[in-house]
mmCIF file of C-alpha atoms in Angstrom:
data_model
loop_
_atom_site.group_PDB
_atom_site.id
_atom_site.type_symbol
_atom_site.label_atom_id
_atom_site.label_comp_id
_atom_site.label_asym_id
_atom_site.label_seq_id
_atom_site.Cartn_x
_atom_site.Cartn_y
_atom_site.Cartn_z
ATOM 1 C CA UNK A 145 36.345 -1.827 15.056
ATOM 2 C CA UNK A 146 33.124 -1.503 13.747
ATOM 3 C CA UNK A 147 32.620 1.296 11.373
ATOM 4 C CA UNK A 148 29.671 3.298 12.621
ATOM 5 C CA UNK A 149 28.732 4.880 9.016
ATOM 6 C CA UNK A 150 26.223 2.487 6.618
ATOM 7 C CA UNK A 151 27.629 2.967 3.269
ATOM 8 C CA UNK A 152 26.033 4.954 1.016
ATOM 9 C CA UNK A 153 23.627 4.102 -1.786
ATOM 10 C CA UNK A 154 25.872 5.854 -4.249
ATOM 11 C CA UNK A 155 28.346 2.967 -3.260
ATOM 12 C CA UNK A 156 26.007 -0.062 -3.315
ATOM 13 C CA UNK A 157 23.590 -2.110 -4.949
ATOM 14 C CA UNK A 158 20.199 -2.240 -4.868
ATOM 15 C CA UNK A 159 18.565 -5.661 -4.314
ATOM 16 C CA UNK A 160 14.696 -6.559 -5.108
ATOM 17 C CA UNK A 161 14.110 -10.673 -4.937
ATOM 18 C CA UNK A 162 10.994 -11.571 -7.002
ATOM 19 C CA UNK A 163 10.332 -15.221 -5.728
ATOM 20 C CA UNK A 164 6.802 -17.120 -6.436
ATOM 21 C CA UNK A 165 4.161 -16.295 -8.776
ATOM 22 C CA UNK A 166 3.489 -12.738 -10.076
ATOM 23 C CA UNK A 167 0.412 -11.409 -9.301
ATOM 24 C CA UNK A 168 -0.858 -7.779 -7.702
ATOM 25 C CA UNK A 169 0.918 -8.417 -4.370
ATOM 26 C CA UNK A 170 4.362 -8.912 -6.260
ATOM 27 C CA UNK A 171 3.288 -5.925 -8.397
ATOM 28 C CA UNK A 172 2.855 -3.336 -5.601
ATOM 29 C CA UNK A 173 6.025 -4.564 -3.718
ATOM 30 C CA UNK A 174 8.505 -4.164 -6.738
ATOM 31 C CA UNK A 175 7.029 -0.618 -8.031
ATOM 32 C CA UNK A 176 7.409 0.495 -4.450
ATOM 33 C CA UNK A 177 11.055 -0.829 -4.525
ATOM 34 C CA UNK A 178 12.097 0.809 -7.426
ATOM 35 C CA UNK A 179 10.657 3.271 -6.131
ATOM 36 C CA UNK A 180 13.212 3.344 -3.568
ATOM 37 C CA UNK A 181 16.095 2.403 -5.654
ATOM 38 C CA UNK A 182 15.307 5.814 -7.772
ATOM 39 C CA UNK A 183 14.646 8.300 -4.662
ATOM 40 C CA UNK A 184 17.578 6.999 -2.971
ATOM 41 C CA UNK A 185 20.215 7.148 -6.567
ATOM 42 C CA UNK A 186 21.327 3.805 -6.482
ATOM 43 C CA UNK A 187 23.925 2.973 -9.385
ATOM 44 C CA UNK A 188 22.783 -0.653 -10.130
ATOM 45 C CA UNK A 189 20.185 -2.787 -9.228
ATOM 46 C CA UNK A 190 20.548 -6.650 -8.831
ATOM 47 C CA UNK A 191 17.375 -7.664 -9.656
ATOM 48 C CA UNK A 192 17.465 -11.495 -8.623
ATOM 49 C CA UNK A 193 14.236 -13.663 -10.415
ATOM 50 C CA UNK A 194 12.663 -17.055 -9.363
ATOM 51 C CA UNK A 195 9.199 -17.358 -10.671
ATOM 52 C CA UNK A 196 7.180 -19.405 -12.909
ATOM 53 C CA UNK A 197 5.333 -15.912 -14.162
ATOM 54 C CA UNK A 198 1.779 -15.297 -13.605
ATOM 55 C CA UNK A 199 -0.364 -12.532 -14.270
ATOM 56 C CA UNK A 200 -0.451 -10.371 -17.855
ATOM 57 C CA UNK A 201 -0.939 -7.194 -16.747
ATOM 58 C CA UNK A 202 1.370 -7.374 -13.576
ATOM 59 C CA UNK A 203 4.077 -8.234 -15.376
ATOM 60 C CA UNK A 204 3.916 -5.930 -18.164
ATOM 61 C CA UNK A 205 3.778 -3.136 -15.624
ATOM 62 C CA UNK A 206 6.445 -4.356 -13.543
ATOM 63 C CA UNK A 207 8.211 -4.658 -17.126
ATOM 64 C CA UNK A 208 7.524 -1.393 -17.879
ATOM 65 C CA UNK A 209 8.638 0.175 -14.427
ATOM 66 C CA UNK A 210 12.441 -1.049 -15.155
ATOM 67 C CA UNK A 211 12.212 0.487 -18.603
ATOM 68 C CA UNK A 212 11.921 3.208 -17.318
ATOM 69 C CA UNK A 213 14.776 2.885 -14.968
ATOM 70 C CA UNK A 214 17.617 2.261 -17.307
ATOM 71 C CA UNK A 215 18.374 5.711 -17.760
ATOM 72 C CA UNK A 216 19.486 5.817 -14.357
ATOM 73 C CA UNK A 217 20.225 2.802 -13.106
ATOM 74 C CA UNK A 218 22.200 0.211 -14.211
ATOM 75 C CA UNK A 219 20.139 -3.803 -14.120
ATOM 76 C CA UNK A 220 21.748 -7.175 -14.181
ATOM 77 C CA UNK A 221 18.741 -9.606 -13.804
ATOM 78 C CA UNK A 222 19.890 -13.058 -12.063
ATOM 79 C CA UNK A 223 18.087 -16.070 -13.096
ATOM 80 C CA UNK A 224 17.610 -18.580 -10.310
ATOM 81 C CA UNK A 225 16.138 -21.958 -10.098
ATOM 82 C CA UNK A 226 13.363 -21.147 -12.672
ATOM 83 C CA UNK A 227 12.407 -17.922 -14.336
ATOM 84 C CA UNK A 228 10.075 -18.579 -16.785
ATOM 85 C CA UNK A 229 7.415 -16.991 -18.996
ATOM 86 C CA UNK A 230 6.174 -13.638 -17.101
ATOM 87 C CA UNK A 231 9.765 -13.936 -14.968
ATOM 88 C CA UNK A 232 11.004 -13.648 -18.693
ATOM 89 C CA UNK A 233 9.134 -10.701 -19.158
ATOM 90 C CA UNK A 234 9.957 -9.167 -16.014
ATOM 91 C CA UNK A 235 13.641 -9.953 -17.348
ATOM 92 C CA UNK A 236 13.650 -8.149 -20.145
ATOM 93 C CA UNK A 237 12.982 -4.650 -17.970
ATOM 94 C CA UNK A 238 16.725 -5.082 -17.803
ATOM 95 C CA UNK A 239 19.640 -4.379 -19.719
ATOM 96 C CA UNK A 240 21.510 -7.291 -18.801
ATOM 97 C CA UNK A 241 20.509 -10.826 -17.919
ATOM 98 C CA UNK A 242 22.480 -13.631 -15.780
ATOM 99 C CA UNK A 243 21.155 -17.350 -15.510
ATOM 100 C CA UNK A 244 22.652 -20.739 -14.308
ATOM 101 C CA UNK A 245 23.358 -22.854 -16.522
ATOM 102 C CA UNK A 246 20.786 -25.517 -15.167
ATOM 103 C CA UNK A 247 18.306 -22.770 -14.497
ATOM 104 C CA UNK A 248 14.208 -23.382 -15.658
ATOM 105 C CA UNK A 249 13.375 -20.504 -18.000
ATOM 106 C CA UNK A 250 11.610 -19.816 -21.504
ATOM 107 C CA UNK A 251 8.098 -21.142 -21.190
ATOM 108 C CA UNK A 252 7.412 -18.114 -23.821
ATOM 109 C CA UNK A 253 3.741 -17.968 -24.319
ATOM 110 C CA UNK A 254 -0.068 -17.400 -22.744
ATOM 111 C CA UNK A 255 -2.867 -19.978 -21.278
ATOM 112 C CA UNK A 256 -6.021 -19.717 -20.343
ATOM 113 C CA UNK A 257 -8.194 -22.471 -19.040
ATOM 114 C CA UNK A 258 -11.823 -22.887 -17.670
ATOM 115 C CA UNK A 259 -13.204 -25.562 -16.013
ATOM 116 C CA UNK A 260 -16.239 -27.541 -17.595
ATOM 117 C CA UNK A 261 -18.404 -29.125 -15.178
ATOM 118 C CA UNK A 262 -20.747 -29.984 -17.342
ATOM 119 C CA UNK A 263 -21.286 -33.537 -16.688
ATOM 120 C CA UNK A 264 -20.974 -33.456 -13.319
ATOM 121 C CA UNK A 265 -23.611 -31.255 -12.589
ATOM 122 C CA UNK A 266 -25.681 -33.010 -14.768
ATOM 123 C CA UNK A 267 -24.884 -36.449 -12.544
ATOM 124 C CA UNK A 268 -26.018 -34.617 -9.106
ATOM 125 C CA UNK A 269 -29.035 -32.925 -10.778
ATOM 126 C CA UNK A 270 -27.974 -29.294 -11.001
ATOM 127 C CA UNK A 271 -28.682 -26.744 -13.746
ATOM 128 C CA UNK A 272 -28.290 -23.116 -14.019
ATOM 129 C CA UNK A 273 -30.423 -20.435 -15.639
ATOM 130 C CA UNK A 274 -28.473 -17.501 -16.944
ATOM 131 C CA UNK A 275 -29.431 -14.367 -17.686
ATOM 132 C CA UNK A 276 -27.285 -12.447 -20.021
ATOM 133 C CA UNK A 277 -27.170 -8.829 -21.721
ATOM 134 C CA UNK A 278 -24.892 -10.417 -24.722
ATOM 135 C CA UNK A 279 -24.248 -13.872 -26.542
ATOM 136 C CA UNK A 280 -20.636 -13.715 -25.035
ATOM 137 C CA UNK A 281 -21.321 -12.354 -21.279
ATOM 138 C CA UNK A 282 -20.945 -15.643 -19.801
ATOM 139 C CA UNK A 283 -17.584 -16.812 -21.782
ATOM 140 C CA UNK A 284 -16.257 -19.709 -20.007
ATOM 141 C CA UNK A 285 -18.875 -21.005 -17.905
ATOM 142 C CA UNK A 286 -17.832 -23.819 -16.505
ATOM 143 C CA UNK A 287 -21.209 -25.675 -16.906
ATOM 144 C CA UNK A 288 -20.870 -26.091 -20.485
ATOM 145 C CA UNK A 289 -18.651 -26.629 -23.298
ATOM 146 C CA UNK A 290 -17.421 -23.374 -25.451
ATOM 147 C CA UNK A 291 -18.866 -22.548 -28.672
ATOM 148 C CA UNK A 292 -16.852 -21.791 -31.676
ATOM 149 C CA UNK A 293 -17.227 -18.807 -31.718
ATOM 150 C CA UNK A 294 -16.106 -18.126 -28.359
ATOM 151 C CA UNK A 295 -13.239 -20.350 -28.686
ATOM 152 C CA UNK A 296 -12.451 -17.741 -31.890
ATOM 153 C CA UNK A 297 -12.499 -14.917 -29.275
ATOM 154 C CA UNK A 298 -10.634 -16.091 -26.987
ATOM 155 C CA UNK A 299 -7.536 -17.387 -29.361
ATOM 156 C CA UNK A 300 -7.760 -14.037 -30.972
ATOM 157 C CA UNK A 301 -6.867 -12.494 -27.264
ATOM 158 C CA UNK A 302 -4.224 -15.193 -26.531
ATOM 159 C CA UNK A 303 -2.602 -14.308 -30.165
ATOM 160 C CA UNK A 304 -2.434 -10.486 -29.265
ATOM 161 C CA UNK A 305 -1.309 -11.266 -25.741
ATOM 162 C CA UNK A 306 1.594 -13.251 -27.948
ATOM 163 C CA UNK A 307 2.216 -11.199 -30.004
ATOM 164 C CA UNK A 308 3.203 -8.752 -27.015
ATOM 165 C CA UNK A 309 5.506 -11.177 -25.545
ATOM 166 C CA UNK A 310 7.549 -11.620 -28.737
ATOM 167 C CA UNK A 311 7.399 -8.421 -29.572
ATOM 168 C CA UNK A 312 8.901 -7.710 -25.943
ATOM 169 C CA UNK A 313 11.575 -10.415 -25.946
ATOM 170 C CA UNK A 314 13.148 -9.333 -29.522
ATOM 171 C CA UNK A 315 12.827 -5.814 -28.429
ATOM 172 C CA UNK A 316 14.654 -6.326 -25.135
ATOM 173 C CA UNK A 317 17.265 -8.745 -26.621
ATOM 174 C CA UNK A 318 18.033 -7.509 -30.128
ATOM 175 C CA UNK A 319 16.686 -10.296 -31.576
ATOM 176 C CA UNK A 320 14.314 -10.908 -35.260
ATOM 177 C CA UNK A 321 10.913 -11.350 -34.247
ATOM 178 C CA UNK A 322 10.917 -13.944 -36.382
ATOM 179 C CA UNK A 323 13.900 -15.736 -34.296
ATOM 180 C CA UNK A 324 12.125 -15.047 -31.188
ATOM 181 C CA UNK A 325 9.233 -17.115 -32.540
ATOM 182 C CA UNK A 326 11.303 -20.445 -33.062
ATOM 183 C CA UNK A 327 11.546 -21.111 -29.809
ATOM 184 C CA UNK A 328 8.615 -18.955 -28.436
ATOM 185 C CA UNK A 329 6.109 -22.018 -28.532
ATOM 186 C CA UNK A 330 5.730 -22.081 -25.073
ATOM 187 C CA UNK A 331 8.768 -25.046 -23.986
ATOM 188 C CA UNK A 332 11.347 -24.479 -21.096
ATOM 189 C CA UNK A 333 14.516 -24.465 -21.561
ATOM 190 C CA UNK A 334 18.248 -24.143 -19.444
ATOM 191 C CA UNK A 335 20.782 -21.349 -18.718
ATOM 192 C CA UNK A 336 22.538 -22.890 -21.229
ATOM 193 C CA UNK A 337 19.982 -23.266 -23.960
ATOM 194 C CA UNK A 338 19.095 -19.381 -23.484
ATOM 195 C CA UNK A 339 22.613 -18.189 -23.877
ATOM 196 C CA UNK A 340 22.691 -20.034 -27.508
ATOM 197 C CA UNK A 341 19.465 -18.284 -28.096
ATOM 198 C CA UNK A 342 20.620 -14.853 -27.073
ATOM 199 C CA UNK A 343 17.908 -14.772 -23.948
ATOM 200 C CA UNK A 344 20.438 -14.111 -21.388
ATOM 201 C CA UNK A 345 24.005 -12.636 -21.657
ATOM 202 C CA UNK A 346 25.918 -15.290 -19.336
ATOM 203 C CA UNK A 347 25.725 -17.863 -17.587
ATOM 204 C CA UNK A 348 27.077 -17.258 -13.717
ATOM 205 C CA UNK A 349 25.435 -17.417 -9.895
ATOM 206 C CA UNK A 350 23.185 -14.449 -8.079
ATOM 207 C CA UNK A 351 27.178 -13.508 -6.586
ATOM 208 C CA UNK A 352 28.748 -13.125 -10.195
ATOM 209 C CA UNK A 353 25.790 -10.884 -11.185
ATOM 210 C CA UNK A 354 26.241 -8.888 -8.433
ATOM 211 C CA UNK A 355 30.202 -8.187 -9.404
ATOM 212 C CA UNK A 356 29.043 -7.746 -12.916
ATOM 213 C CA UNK A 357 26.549 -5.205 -11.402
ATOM 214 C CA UNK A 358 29.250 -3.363 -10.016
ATOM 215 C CA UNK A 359 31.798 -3.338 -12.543
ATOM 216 C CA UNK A 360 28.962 -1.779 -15.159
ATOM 217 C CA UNK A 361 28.165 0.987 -12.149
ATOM 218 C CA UNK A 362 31.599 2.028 -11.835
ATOM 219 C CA UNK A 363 32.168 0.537 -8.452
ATOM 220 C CA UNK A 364 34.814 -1.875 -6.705
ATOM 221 C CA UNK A 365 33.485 -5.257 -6.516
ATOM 222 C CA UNK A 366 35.419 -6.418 -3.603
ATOM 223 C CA UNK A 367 34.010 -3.551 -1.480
ATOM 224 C CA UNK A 368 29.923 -2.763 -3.417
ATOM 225 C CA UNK A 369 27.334 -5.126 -0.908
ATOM 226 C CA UNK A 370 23.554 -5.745 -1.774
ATOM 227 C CA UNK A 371 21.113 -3.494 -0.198
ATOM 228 C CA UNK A 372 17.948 -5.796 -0.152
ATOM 229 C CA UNK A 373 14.685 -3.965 -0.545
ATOM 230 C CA UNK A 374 12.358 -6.062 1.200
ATOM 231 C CA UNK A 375 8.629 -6.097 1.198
ATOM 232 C CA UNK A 376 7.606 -4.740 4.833
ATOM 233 C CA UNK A 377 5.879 -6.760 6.763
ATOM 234 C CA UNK A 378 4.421 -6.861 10.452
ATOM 235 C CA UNK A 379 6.318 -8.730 12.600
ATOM 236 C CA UNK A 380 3.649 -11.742 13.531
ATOM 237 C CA UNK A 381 2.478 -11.672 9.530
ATOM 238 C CA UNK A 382 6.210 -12.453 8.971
ATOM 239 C CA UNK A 383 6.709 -15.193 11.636
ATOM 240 C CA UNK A 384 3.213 -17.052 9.784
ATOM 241 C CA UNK A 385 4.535 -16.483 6.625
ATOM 242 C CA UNK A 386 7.615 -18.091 7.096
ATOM 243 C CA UNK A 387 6.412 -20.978 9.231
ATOM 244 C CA UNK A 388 3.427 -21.322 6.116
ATOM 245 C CA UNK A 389 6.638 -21.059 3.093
ATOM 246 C CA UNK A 390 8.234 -23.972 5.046
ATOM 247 C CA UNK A 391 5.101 -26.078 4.820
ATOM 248 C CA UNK A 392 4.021 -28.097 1.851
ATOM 249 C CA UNK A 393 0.054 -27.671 2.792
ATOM 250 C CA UNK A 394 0.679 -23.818 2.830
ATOM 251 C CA UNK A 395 2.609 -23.579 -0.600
ATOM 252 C CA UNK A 396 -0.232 -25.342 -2.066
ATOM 253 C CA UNK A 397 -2.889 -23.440 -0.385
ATOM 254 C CA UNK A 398 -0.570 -20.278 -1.762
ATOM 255 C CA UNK A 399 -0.807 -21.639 -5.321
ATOM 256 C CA UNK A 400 -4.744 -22.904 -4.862
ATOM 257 C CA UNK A 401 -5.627 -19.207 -3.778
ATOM 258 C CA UNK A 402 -3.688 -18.048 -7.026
ATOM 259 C CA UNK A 403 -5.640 -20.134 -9.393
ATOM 260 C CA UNK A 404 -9.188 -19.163 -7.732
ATOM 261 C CA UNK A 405 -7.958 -15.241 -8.591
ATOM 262 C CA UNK A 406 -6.673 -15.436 -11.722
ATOM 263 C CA UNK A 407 -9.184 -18.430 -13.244
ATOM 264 C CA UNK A 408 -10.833 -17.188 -16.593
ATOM 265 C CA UNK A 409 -7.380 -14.935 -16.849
ATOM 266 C CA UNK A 410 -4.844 -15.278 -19.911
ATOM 267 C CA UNK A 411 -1.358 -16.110 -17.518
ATOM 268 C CA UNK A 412 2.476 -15.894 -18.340
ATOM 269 C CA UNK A 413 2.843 -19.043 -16.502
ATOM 270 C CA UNK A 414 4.594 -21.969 -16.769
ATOM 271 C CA UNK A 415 2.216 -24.888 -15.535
ATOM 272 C CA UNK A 416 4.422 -28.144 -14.933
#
């Protein structure tokens, strides 16, 4: 017999699945979930990460949308096949934090590259004239090299961009700043590494964050299922996107239209 009730949200768990890199799409879709996950009381939220990072700002206000959700909620982040840099940000919007063991994370740090042309354009025969209101307007052009003292700007913004990260990470994990910063030189590391350096709780899969989920909310394992907050979609935009996602030509045409927007912009990204 099929019961004709849905459970309630009081009995289940709330899903959001942040896969790809984070930019203003992912942004809008998980503040709208939580959104949900708040207006509908759900006890715990299985928040289920597998991301390389991406954007600054995106992530810190993703970041700052599950802080303020812990009053209410209970969050077990799951770690999947990588969650690095701004996916370790996003993690640390929860109060707990599963990985595999062989999961991709750390990656703790900011980049920021420009392009120089220079020599190119100077082999076809093109030059530009710019106009400018201020020495720095035109930081980064990619038809010459940087000065020094733009290159001093610039690191000065990547160090307080770092500085937030760390800051974030020891905060989140009850760690010495000073800890954080021995292994917050921007490598990867596994599950396993993480757990020795107090970035995750445990190791386990997406299922045994899901009963851990439900054990800290007060609710039976065996019976609590995953509500999955999904991003909607119309129907024929999710027929392309899955036929695109299957598709090596439309994951890199997914990543190339990433780089256009956010070239010129500090990242949380890990770049393999």
């Amino acid at each position: 017999m099929i019961w004709p009730f849905k459970p309630r949200p009081s009995k289940q768990i709330a899903r959001i699945e942040i896969t790809g890199a984070i930019a203003s799409e992912t942004r809008k879709y998980v503040l709208n979930a939580l959104e949900t996950v708040k207006e509908k009381k759900f006890p715990a939220l299985l928040l289920r990460i597998d991301s390389p990072g991406g954007t600054v700002g995106d992530s810190q206000e993703i970041y700052e949308a599950l802080k303020r959700l812990q009053d209410k909620v209970k969050i077990v982040a799951s770690f999947g096949n990588i969650s690095a840099s701004g996916g370790v940000y996003i993690g640390m919007g929860a109060q707990h934090i599963m990985a595999n063991p062989g999961t991709i994370t750390g990656s703790i740090g900011v980049i920021l590259r420009g392009n120089n042309l220079e020599r190119l354009l100077d082999k076809v025969g093109v030059s530009f004239k710019v106009i400018k209101s201020g020495p720095y307007k035109d930081i980064l052009a990619f038809d010459r090299e940087l000065t020094d003292e733009e290159q001093h700007i610039l690191q000065e913004m990547i160090d307080v961009s770092y500085q937030q990260f760390v800051t974030t990470v020891a905060q989140g994990r009850n760690l010495d700043v000073d800890k954080v910063k021995t292994f917050a030189d921007g490598r990867i590391f596994t599950g396993q590494q993480a757990l020795e350096l107090g970035v995750v709780d445990r190791l386990g899969t997406e299922e045994d964050a899901r009963v851990w989920a439900a054990e800290l909310a007060g609710l039976n394992p065996d019976k609590a299922t995953c509500y999955d907050i999904e991003e909607p979609k119309p129907l024929l935009s999710r027929v392309l996107s899955r036929n695109q996602s299957k598709s090596k030509l439309g994951t890199a045409i997914n990543w190339l239209e990433f780089e256009l927007k956010t070239n010129g912009q500090p990242l949380w990204l890990y770049r393999p």
